[in-house]
PDB file of C-alpha atoms in Angstrom:
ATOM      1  CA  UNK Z 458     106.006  54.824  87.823  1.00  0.00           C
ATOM      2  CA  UNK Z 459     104.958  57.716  85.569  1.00  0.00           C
ATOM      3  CA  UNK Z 460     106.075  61.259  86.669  1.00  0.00           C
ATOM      4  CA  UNK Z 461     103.291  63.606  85.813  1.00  0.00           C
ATOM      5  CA  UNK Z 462     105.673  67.034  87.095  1.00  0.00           C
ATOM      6  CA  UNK Z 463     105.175  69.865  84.875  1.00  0.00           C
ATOM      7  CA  UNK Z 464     109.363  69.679  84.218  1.00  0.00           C
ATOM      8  CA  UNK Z 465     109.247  66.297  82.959  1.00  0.00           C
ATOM      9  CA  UNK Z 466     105.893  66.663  80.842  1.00  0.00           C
ATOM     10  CA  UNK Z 467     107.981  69.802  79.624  1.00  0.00           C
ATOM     11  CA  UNK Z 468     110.594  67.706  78.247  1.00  0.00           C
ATOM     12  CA  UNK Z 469     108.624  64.783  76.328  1.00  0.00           C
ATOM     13  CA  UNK Z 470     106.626  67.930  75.000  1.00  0.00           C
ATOM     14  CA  UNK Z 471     109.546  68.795  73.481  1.00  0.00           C
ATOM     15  CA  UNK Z 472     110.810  65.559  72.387  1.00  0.00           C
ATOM     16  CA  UNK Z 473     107.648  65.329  70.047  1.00  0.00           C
ATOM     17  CA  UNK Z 474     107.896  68.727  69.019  1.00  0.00           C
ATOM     18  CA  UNK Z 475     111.750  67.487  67.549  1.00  0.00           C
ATOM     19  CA  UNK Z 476     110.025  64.265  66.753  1.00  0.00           C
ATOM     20  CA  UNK Z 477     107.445  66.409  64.289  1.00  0.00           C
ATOM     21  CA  UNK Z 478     109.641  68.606  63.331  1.00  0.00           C
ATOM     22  CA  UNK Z 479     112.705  66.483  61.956  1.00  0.00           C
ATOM     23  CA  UNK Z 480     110.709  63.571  61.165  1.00  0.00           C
ATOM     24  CA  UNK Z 481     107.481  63.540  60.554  1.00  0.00           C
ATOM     25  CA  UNK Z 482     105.989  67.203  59.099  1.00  0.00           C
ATOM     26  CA  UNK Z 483     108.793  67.184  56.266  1.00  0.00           C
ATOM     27  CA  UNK Z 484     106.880  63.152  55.433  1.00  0.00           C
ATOM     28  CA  UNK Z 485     105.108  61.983  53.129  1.00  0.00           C
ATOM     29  CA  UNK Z 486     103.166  58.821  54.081  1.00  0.00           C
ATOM     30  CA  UNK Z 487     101.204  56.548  52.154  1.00  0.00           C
ATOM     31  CA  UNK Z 488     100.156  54.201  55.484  1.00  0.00           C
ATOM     32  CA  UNK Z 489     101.038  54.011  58.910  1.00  0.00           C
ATOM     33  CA  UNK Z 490     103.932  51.540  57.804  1.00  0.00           C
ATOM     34  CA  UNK Z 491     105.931  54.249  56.326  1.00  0.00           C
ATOM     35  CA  UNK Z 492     105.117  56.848  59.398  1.00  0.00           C
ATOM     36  CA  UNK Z 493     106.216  54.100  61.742  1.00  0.00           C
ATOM     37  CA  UNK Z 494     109.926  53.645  59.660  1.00  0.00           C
ATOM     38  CA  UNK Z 495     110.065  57.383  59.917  1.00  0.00           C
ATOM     39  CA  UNK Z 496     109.529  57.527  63.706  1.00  0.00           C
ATOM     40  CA  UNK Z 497     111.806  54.306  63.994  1.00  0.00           C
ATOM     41  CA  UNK Z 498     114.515  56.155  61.458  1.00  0.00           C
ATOM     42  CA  UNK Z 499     114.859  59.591  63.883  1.00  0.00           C
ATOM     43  CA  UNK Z 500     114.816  57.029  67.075  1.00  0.00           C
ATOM     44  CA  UNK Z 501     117.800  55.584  65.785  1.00  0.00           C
ATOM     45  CA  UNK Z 502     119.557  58.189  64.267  1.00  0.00           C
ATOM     46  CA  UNK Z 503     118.729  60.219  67.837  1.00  0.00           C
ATOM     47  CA  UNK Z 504     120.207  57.271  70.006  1.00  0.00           C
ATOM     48  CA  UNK Z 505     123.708  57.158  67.881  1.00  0.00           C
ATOM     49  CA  UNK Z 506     124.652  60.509  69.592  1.00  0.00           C
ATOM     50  CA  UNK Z 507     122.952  60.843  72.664  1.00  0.00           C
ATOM     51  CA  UNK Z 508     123.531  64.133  74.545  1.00  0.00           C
ATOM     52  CA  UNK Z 509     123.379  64.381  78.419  1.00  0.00           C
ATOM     53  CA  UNK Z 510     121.232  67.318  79.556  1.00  0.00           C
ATOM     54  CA  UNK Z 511     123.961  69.602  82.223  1.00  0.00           C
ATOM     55  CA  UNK Z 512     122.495  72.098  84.690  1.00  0.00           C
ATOM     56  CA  UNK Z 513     123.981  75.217  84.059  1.00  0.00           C
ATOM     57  CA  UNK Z 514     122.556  76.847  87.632  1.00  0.00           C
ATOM     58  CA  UNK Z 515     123.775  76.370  91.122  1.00  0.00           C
ATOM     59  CA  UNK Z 516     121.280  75.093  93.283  1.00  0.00           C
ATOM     60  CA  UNK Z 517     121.800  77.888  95.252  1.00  0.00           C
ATOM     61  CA  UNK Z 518     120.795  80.450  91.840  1.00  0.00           C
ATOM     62  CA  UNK Z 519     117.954  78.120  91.639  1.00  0.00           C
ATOM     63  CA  UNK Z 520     116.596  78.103  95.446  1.00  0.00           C
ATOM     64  CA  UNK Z 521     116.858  81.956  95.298  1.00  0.00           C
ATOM     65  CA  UNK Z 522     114.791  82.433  92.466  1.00  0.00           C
ATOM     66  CA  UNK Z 523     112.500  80.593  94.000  1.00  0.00           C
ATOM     67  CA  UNK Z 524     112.438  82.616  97.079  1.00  0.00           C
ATOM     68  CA  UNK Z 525     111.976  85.968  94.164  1.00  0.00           C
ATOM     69  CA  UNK Z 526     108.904  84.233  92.503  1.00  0.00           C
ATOM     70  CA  UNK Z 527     107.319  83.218  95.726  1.00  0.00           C
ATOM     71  CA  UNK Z 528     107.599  87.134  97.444  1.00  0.00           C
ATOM     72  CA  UNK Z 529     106.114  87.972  94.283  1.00  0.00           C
ATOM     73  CA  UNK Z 530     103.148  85.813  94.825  1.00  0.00           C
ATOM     74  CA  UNK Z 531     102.769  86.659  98.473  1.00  0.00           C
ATOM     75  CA  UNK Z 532     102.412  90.838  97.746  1.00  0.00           C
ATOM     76  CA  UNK Z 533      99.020  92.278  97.706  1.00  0.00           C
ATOM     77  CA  UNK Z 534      98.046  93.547  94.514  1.00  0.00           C
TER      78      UNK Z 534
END
């Protein structure tokens, strides 16, 4: 199972995005071998601290902007 949600494509977006930016535009490589050691090097160096991602919001904050954005997008314009 792949999820295809906007949320989670917004996170592995962002993952490359770290992934280019710490790794891989700062590189020189003179074959794929050596871009391959760089991706493996940032893997590894990402896994030895790994950080757990903590909502900050209440559900509750969450639901009611919800219920903002959708009377928003129910007005006539």
């Amino acid at each position: 199972f792949i999820p295809t949600g906007s949320s989670w494509l917004n996170l592995i977006e962002r993952w490359f995005a770290e992934l280019t930016n710490k790794a891989i535009r700062r590189g020189s490589f003179s074959g794929v071998g050596g871009l391959v050691v760089a991706i493996h090097e940032f893997l590894e160096a990402s896994n030895r601290d790994p950080t757990v991602y903590v909502w900050t919001a209440s559900a509750e904050a969450i639901m009611e902007k919800v219920a903002r954005c959708k009377a928003i997008l129910q007005t006539d314009h």
